[in-house]
Coordinates of C-alpha atoms in Angstrom, one line a residue:
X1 CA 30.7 -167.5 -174.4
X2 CA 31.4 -169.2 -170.7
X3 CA 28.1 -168.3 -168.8
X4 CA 27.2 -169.6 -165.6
X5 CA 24.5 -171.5 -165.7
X6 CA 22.6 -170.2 -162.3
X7 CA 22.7 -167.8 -159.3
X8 CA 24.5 -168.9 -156.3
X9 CA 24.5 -167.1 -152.8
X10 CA 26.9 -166.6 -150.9
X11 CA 26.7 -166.3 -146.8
X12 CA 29.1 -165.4 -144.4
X13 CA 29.2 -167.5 -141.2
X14 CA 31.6 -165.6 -139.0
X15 CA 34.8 -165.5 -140.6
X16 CA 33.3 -168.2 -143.1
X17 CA 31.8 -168.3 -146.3
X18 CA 29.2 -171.4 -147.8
X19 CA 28.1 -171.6 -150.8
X20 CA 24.0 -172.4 -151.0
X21 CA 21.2 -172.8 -152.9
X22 CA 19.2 -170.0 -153.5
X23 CA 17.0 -168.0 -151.0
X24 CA 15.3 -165.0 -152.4
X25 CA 17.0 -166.2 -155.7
X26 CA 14.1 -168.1 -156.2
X27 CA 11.5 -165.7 -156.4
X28 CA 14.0 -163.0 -158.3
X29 CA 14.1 -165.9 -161.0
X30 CA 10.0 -166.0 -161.3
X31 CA 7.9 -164.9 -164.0
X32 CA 6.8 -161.2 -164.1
X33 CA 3.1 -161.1 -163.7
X34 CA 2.7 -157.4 -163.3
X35 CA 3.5 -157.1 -166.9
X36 CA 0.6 -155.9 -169.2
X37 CA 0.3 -157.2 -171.7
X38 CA 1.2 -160.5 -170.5
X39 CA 5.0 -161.2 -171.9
X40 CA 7.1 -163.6 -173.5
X41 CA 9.2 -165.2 -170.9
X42 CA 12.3 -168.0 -171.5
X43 CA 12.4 -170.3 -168.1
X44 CA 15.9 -169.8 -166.4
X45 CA 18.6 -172.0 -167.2
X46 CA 18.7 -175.1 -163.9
X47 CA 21.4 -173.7 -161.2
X48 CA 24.6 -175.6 -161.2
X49 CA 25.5 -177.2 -157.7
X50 CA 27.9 -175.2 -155.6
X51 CA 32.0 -174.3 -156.4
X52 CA 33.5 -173.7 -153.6
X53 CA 34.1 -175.5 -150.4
X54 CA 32.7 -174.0 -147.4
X55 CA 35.3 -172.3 -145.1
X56 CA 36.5 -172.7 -141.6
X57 CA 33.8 -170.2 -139.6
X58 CA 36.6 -170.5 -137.1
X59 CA 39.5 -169.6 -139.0
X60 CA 42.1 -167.3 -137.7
X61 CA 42.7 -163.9 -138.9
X62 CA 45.4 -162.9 -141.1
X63 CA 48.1 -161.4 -139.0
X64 CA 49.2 -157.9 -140.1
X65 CA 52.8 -157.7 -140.0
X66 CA 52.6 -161.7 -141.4
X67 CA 51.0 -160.4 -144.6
X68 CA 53.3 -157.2 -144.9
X69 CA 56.0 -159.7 -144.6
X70 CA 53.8 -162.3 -147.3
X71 CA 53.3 -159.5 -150.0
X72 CA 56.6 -157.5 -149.1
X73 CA 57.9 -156.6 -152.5
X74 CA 55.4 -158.0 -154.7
X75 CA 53.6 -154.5 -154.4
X76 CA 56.4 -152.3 -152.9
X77 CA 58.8 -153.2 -156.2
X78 CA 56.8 -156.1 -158.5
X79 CA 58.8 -155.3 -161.4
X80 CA 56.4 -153.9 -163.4
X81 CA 56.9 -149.9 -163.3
X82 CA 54.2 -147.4 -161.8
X83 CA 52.4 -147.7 -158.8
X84 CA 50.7 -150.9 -157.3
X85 CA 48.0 -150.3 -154.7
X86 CA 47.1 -153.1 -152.4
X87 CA 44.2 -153.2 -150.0
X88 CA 43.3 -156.8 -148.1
X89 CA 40.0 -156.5 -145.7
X90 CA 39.0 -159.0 -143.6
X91 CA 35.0 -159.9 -144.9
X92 CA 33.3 -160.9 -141.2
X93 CA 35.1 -158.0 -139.4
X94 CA 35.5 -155.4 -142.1
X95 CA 39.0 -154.4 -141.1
X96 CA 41.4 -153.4 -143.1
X97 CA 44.7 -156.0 -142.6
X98 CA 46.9 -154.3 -145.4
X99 CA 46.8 -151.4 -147.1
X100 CA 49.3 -149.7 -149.9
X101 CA 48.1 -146.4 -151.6
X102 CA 44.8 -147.7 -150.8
X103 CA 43.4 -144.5 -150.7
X104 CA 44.4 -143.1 -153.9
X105 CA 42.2 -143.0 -156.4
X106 CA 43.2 -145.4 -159.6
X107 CA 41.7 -145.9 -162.9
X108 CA 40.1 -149.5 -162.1
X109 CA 39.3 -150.5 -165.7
X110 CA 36.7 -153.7 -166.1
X111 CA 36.8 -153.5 -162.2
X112 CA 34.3 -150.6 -162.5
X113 CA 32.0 -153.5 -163.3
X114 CA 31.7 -154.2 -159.7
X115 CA 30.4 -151.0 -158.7
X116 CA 27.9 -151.0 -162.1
X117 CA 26.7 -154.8 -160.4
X118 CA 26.3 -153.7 -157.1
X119 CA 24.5 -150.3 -157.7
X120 CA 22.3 -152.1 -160.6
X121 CA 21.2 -154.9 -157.9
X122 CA 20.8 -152.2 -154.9
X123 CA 18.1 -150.1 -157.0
X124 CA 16.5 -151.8 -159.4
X125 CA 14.5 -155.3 -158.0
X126 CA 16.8 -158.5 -158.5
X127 CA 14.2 -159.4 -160.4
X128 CA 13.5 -156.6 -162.2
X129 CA 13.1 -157.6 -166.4
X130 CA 13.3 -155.0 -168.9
X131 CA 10.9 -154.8 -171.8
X132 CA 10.8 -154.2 -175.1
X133 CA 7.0 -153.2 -176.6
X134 CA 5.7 -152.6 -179.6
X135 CA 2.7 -150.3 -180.0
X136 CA 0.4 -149.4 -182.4
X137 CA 1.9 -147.2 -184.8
X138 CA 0.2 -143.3 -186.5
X139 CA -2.1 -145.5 -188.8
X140 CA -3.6 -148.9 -188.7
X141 CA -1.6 -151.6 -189.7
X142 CA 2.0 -149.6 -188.6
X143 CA 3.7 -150.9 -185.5
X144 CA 6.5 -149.1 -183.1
X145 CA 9.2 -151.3 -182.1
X146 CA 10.3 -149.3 -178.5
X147 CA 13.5 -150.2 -176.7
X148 CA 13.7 -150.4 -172.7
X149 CA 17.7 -150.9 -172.6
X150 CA 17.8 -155.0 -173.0
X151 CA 21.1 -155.2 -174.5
X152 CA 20.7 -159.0 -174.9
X153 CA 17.7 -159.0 -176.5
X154 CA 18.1 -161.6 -179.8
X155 CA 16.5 -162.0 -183.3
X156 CA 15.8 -165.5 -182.8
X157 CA 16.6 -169.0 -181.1
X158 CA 20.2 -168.4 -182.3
X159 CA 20.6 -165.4 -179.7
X160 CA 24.0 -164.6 -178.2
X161 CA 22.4 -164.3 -174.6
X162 CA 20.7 -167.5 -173.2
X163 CA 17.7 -167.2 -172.0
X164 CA 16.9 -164.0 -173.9
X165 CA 13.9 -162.2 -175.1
X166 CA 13.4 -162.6 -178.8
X167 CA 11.9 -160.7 -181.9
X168 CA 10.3 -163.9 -183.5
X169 CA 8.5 -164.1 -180.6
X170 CA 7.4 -160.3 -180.2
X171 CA 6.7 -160.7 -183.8
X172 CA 4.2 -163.4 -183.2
X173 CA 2.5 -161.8 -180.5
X174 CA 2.0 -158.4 -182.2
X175 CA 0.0 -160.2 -184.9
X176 CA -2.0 -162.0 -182.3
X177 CA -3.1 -158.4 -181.0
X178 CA -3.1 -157.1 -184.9
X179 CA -5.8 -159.8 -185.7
X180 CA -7.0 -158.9 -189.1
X181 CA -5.2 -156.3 -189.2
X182 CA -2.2 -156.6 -191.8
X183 CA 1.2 -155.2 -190.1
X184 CA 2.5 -152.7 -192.9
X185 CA 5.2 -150.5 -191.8
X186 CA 7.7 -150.9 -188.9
X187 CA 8.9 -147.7 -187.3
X188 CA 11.3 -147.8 -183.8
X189 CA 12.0 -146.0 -180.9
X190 CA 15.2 -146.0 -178.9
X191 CA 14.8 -142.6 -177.2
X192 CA 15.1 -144.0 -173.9
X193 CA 18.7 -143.7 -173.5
X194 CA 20.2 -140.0 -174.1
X195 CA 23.4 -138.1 -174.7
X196 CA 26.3 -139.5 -176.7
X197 CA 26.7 -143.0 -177.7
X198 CA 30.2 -143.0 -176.8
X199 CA 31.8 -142.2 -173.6
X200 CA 34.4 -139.5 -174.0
X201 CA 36.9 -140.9 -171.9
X202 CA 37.3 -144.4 -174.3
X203 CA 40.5 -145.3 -176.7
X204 CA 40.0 -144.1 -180.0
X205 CA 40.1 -148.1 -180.9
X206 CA 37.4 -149.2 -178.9
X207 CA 34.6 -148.5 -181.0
X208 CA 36.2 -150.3 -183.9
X209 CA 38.0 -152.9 -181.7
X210 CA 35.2 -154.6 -180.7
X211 CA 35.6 -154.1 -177.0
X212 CA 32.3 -152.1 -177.4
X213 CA 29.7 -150.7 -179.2
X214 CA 27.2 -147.8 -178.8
X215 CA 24.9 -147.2 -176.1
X216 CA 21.7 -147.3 -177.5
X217 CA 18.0 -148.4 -176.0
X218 CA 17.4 -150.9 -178.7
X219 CA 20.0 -153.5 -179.8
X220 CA 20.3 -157.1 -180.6
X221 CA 23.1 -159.6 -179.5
X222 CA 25.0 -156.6 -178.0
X223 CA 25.1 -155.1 -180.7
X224 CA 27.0 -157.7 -182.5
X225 CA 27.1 -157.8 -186.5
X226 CA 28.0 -161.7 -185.8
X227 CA 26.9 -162.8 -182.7
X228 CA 27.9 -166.6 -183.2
X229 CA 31.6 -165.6 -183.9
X230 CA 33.4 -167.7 -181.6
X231 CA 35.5 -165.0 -180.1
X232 CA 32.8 -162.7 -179.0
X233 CA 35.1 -160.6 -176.8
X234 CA 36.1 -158.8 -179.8
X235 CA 33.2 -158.9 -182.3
X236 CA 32.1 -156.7 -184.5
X237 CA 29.6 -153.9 -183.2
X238 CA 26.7 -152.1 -185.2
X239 CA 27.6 -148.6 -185.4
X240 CA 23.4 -148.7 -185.8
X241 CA 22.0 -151.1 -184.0
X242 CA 18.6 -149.9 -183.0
X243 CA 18.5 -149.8 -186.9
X244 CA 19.8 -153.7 -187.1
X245 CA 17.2 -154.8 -184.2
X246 CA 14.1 -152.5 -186.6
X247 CA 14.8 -154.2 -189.5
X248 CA 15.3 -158.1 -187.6
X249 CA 11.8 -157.0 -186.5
X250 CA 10.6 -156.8 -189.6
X251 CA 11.6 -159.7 -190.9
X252 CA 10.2 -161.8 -188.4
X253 CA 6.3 -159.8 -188.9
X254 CA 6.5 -160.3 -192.8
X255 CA 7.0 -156.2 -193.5
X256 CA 9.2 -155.0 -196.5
X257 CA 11.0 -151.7 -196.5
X258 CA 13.2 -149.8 -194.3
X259 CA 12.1 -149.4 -190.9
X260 CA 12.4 -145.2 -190.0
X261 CA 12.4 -144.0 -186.3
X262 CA 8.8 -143.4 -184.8
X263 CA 7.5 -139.9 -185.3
X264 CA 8.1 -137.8 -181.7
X265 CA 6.0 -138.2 -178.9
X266 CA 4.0 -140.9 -180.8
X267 CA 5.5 -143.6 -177.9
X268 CA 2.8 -144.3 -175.2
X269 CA 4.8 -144.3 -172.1
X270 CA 5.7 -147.9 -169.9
X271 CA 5.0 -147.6 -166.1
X272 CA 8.5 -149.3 -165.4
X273 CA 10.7 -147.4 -168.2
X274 CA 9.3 -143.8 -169.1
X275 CA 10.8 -142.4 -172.4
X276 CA 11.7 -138.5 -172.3
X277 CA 8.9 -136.5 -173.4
X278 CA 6.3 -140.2 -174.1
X279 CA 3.2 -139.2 -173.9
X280 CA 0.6 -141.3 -171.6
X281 CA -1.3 -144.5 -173.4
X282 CA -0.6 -148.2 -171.8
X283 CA -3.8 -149.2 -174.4
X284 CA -1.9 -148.5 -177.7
X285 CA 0.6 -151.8 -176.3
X286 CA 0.7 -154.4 -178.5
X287 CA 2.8 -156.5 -176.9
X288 CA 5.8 -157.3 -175.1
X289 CA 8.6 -159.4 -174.3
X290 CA 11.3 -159.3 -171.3
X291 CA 14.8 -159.4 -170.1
X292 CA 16.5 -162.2 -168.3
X293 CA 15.7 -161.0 -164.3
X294 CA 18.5 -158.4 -163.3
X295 CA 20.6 -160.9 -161.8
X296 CA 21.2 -162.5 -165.0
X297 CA 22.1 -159.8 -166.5
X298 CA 24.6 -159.1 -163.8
X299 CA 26.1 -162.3 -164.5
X300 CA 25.8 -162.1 -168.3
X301 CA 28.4 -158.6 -167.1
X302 CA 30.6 -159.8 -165.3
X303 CA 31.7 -163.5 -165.9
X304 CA 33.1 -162.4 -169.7
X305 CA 33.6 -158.8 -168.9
X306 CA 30.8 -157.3 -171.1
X307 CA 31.3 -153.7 -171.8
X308 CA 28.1 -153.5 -173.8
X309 CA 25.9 -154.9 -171.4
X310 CA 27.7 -152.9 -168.5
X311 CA 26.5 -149.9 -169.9
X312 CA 23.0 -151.1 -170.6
X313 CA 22.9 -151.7 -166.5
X314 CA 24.1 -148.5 -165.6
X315 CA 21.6 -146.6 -166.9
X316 CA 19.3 -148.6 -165.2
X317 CA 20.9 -147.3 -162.2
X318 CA 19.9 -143.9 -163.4
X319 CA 16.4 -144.6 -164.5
X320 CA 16.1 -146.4 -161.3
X321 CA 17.0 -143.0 -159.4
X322 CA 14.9 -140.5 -161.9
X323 CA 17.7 -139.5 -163.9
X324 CA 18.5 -139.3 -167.8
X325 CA 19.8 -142.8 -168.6
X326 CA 22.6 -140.9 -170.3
X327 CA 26.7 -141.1 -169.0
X328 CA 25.5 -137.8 -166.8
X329 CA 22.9 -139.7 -165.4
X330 CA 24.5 -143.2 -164.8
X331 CA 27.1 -141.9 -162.7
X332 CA 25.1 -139.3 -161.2
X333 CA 22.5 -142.6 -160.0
X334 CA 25.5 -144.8 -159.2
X335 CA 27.2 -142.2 -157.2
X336 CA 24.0 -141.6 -154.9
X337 CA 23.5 -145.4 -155.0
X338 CA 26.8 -145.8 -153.2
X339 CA 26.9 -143.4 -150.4
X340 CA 23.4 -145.2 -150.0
X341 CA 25.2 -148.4 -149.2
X342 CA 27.7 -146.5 -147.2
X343 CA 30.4 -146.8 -149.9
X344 CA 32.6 -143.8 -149.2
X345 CA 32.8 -141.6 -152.2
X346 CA 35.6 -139.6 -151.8
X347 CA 37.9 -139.0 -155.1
X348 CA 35.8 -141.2 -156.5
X349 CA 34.9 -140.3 -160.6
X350 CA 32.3 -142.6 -162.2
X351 CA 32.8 -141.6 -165.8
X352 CA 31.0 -144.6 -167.4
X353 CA 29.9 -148.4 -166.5
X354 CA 32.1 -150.6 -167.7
X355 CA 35.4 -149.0 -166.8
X356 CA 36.6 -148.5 -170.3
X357 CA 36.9 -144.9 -169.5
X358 CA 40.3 -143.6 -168.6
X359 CA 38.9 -141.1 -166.7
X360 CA 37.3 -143.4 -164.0
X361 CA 38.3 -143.4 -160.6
X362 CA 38.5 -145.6 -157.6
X363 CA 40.5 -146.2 -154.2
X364 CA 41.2 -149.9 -153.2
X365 CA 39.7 -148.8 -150.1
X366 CA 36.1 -148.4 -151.3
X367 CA 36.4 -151.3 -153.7
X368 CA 36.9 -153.7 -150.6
X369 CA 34.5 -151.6 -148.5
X370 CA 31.8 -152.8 -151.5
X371 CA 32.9 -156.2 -151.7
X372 CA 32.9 -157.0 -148.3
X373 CA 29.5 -155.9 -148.0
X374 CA 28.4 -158.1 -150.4
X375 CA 30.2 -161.2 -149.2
X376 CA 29.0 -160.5 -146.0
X377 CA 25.2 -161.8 -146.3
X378 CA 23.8 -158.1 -144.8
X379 CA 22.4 -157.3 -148.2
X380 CA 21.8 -160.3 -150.1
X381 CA 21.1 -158.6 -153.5
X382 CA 24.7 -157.9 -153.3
X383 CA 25.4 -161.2 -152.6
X384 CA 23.8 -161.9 -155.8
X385 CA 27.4 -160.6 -157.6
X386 CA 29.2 -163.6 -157.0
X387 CA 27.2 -165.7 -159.4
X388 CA 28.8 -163.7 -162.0
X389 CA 32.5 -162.9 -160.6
X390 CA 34.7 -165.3 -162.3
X391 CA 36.4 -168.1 -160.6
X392 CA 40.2 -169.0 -160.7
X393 CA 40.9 -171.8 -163.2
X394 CA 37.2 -172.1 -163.8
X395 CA 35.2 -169.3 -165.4
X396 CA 35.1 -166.9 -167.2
X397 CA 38.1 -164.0 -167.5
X398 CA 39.7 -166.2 -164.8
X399 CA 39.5 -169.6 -166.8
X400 CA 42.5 -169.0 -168.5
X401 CA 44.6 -166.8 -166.0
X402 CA 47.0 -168.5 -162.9
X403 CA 48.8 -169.7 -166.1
X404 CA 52.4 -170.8 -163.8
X405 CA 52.0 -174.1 -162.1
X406 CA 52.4 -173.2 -158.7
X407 CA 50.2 -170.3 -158.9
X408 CA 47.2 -172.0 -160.4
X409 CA 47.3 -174.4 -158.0
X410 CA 47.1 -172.0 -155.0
X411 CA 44.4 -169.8 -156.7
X412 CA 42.4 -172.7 -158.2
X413 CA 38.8 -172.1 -156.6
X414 CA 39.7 -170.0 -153.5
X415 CA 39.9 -166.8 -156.0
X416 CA 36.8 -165.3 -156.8
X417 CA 37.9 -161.6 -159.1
X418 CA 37.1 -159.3 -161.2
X419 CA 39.8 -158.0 -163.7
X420 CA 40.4 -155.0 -166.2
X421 CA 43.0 -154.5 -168.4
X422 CA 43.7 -151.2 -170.5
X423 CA 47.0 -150.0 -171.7
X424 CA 48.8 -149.4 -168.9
X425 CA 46.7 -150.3 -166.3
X426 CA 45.3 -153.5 -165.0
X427 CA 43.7 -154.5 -161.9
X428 CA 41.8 -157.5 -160.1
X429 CA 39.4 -157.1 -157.2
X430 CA 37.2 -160.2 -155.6
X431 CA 37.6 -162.3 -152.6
X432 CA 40.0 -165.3 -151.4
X433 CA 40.2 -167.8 -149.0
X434 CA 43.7 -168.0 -146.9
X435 CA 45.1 -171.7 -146.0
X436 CA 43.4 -171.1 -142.7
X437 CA 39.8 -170.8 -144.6
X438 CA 39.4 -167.1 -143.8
X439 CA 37.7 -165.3 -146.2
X440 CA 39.4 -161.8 -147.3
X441 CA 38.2 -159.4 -150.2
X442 CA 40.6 -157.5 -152.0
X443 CA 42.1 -155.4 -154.6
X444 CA 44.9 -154.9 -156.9
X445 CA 45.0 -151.3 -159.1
X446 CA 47.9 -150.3 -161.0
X447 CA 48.9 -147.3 -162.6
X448 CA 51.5 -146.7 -165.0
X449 CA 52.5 -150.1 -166.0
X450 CA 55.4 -150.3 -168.5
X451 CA 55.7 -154.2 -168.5
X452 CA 53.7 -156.4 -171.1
X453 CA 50.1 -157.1 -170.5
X454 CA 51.5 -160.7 -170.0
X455 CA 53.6 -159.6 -167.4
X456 CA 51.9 -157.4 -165.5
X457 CA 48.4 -159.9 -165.0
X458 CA 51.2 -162.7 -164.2
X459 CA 52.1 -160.4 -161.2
X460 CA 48.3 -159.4 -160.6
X461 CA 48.2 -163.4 -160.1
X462 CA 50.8 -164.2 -157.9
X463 CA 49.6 -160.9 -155.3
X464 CA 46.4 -162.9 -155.2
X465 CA 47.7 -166.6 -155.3
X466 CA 50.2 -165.6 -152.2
X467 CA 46.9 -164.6 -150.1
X468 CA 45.1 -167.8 -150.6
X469 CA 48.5 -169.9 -149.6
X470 CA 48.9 -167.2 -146.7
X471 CA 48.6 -168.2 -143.1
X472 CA 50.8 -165.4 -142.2
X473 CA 51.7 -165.6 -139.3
X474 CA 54.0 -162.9 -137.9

């Protein structure tokens, strides 16, 4: 997996944009004190220098008719069947410079992933890690093993996720608190998350695919059956895996047998992450250990696309807002989180996190509303985003995209994007810098695509390789 390594901020000068080192960053990245009892905590990996240049605070705006004449038929007739919308804002002034079907709402695919980041980061602290407990169990000796919603939570050292909480660890600490007492029996608890486990709106392949796996409270690796396989974008998922995590669990505190789910309303409840129905009892804690802060998380999202972890934020989002961290009550929470930031909502449908859904739905208009807001500096836990948002010809899903020459060379660390791909639609939505060193956000949806997948990102990548060469002058 291609991770970045720190957080980065991004400010907005005027018209420009710098990369620095971090700010607030540096507390979000800081141990969690608060936490009783006291956790297990992996320092942060060191943050990289910067990766891109810094732009020119006095750079010119895009002229309008100059980048209707630049994008001409690349979005009115690209070649690719259906409908390509186009909308180009202008970051330090928020205007719109281009717009086509920019108000039509679009299934955005992976793109969702930006509105998961930004309402995640806008309601739940930066810094915010969530727990996993265990705590005491019916009879002495028996332990509960209770989920918060880490999906990246890891058995041991070997761990998908850098940085991430582990079970050998929680293991060692529970028998610290045991103290003569012999652990016996291992029961588990991932009632935190309700509802189905499986968004309605996904392919019929995607459970089995790899692209996903179920939402649940309690996991390990993602959910991954083998989370060292080198292609992890389409690994094997547990169809159980608060089960798989239970039984890890066990292994690493010495107890035999098959761990069973924890008798209802035996779960004391956490201050930070409630469970439905839990009743009251912070005492019974055994022990803990936490998350990477949210920001990491947010990364871990969106620099490899991660559909597992997507969903895991989202209904932070709606435990963040009071809801059920259910499908209901993620896009219930990230639909209030938006018109909070001043996102406008309209025709907007928020069926899931992680945009696998083919009943999601957004306008270009409100995705560069969002990401201008978060380039800008005005709200710089939105800022926090851009760690994770993939770089052309350098990270993640954009590593190995700009594949023609001329194309790679334009886009080549001056595109910062998300993308999504499902059949038929595919999309890419981030920032650029033109020639002139202004700093635009944008976004490409598409509906209706008939062309290959090959094709049709090829197309995605020239749109957004002809705005970072574009002067455009009229």
């Amino acid at each position: 997996m291609i991770a970045l390594t720190g957080i980065l901020v991004l400010v907005v000068f005027a018209a420009g944009l710098v990369v620095v080192r971090p700010g607030p960053v540096a507390a979000w990245l800081g141990d969690d004190s608060a936490a009783r009892p006291a956790p297990v905590v992996d320092p942060p990996d060191p943050a990289p220098g910067p990766v891109l240049a810094a732009l020119n605070g006095t750079a010119p705006m895009p002229d309008e008719a100059g980048l209707t004449k630049a994008l001409g038929k690349l979005v009115t007739d690209g070649g690719i069947g259906g409908r390509t919308s186009l909308v180009v804002r202008d970051v330090a002034s928020g205007k719109v410079l281009y717009a086509n079907g920019g108000g039509i709402p679009t299934v955005p695919a992976s793109t969702m992933k930006l509105v998961t980041a930004a309402t995640v980061l806008s309601t739940r602290d930066p810094a915010y890690r969530i727990p996993t407990r265990v705590v005491a169990g019916p009879n002495p000796g028996e332990v509960i093993l209770v989920g918060g919603g880490d999906p990246t939570l890891g058995a041991d050292a070997k761990g998908f996720y850098p940085g991430a909480a582990r079970l050998d660890r929680l293991a060692t600490a529970t028998k610290k608190a045991l103290g003569a007492t012999k652990p016996t029996k291992v029961y588990y608890d991932s009632s935190l998350f309700s509802g189905p486990v499986y968004e309605p709106g996904w392919d019929a392949d995607i459970p089995t695919g790899g692209f996903g796996g179920p939402s649940t409270a309690l996991m390990i690796d993602g959910a991954r059956k083998t989370p060292t396989e080198s292609d992890n974008h389409y690994s094997e998922r547990s169809s159980k895996p608060d089960l798989a995590a239970a039984q890890a669990f066990a292994k690493a505190l010495g107890v035999g047998g098959t761990p069973a789910p924890a008798p209802k309303g035996s779960v004391p409840a956490d201050a930070a992450t409630p469970s439905p129905g839990a009743t009251a009892g912070p005492a019974d804690e055994l022990a803990r250990v936490v998350s990477p802060p949210m920001v990491r998380l947010v990364e871990f999202m969106l620099v490899d696309s991660d559909n597992v972890v997507a969903e895991a934020l989202a209904r932070q989002v709606a435990l963040a807002k009071g809801k059920p961290a259910s499908y209901a009550g993620a896009r219930a929470g990230m639909t209030e989180a938006l018109a909070e930031l001043g996102v406008p909502t309209d025709g907007l449908v928020l069926a899931d996190g992680s945009g696998l859904s083919r009943t999601d739905r957004l306008t270009g208009e409100a995705q560069t509303e969002l990401l201008a807001l978060a380039a800008s500096g005005k709200r710089p836990e939105l800022t926090e985003m851009f760690a994770g948002i993939p770089v052309a010809a350098w990270s993640g899903t954009l590593e190995d995209r700009f594949g023609d020459a001329a194309t790679r060379k334009s886009a080549a660390g001056v595109v910062r994007a998300k993308t999504g791909t499902l059949t038929g639609n595919h999309a890419m939505a981030g920032t650029v810098t033109t020639a002139d060193g202004r700093l635009l956000a944008f976004s490409v949806l598409t509906d209706g695509v008939t062309a290959s997948s090959d094709a049709a990102r090829d197309h995605l990548d020239k749109i957004a390789a002809t705005l970072a060469t574009c002067g455009c002058d009229a």
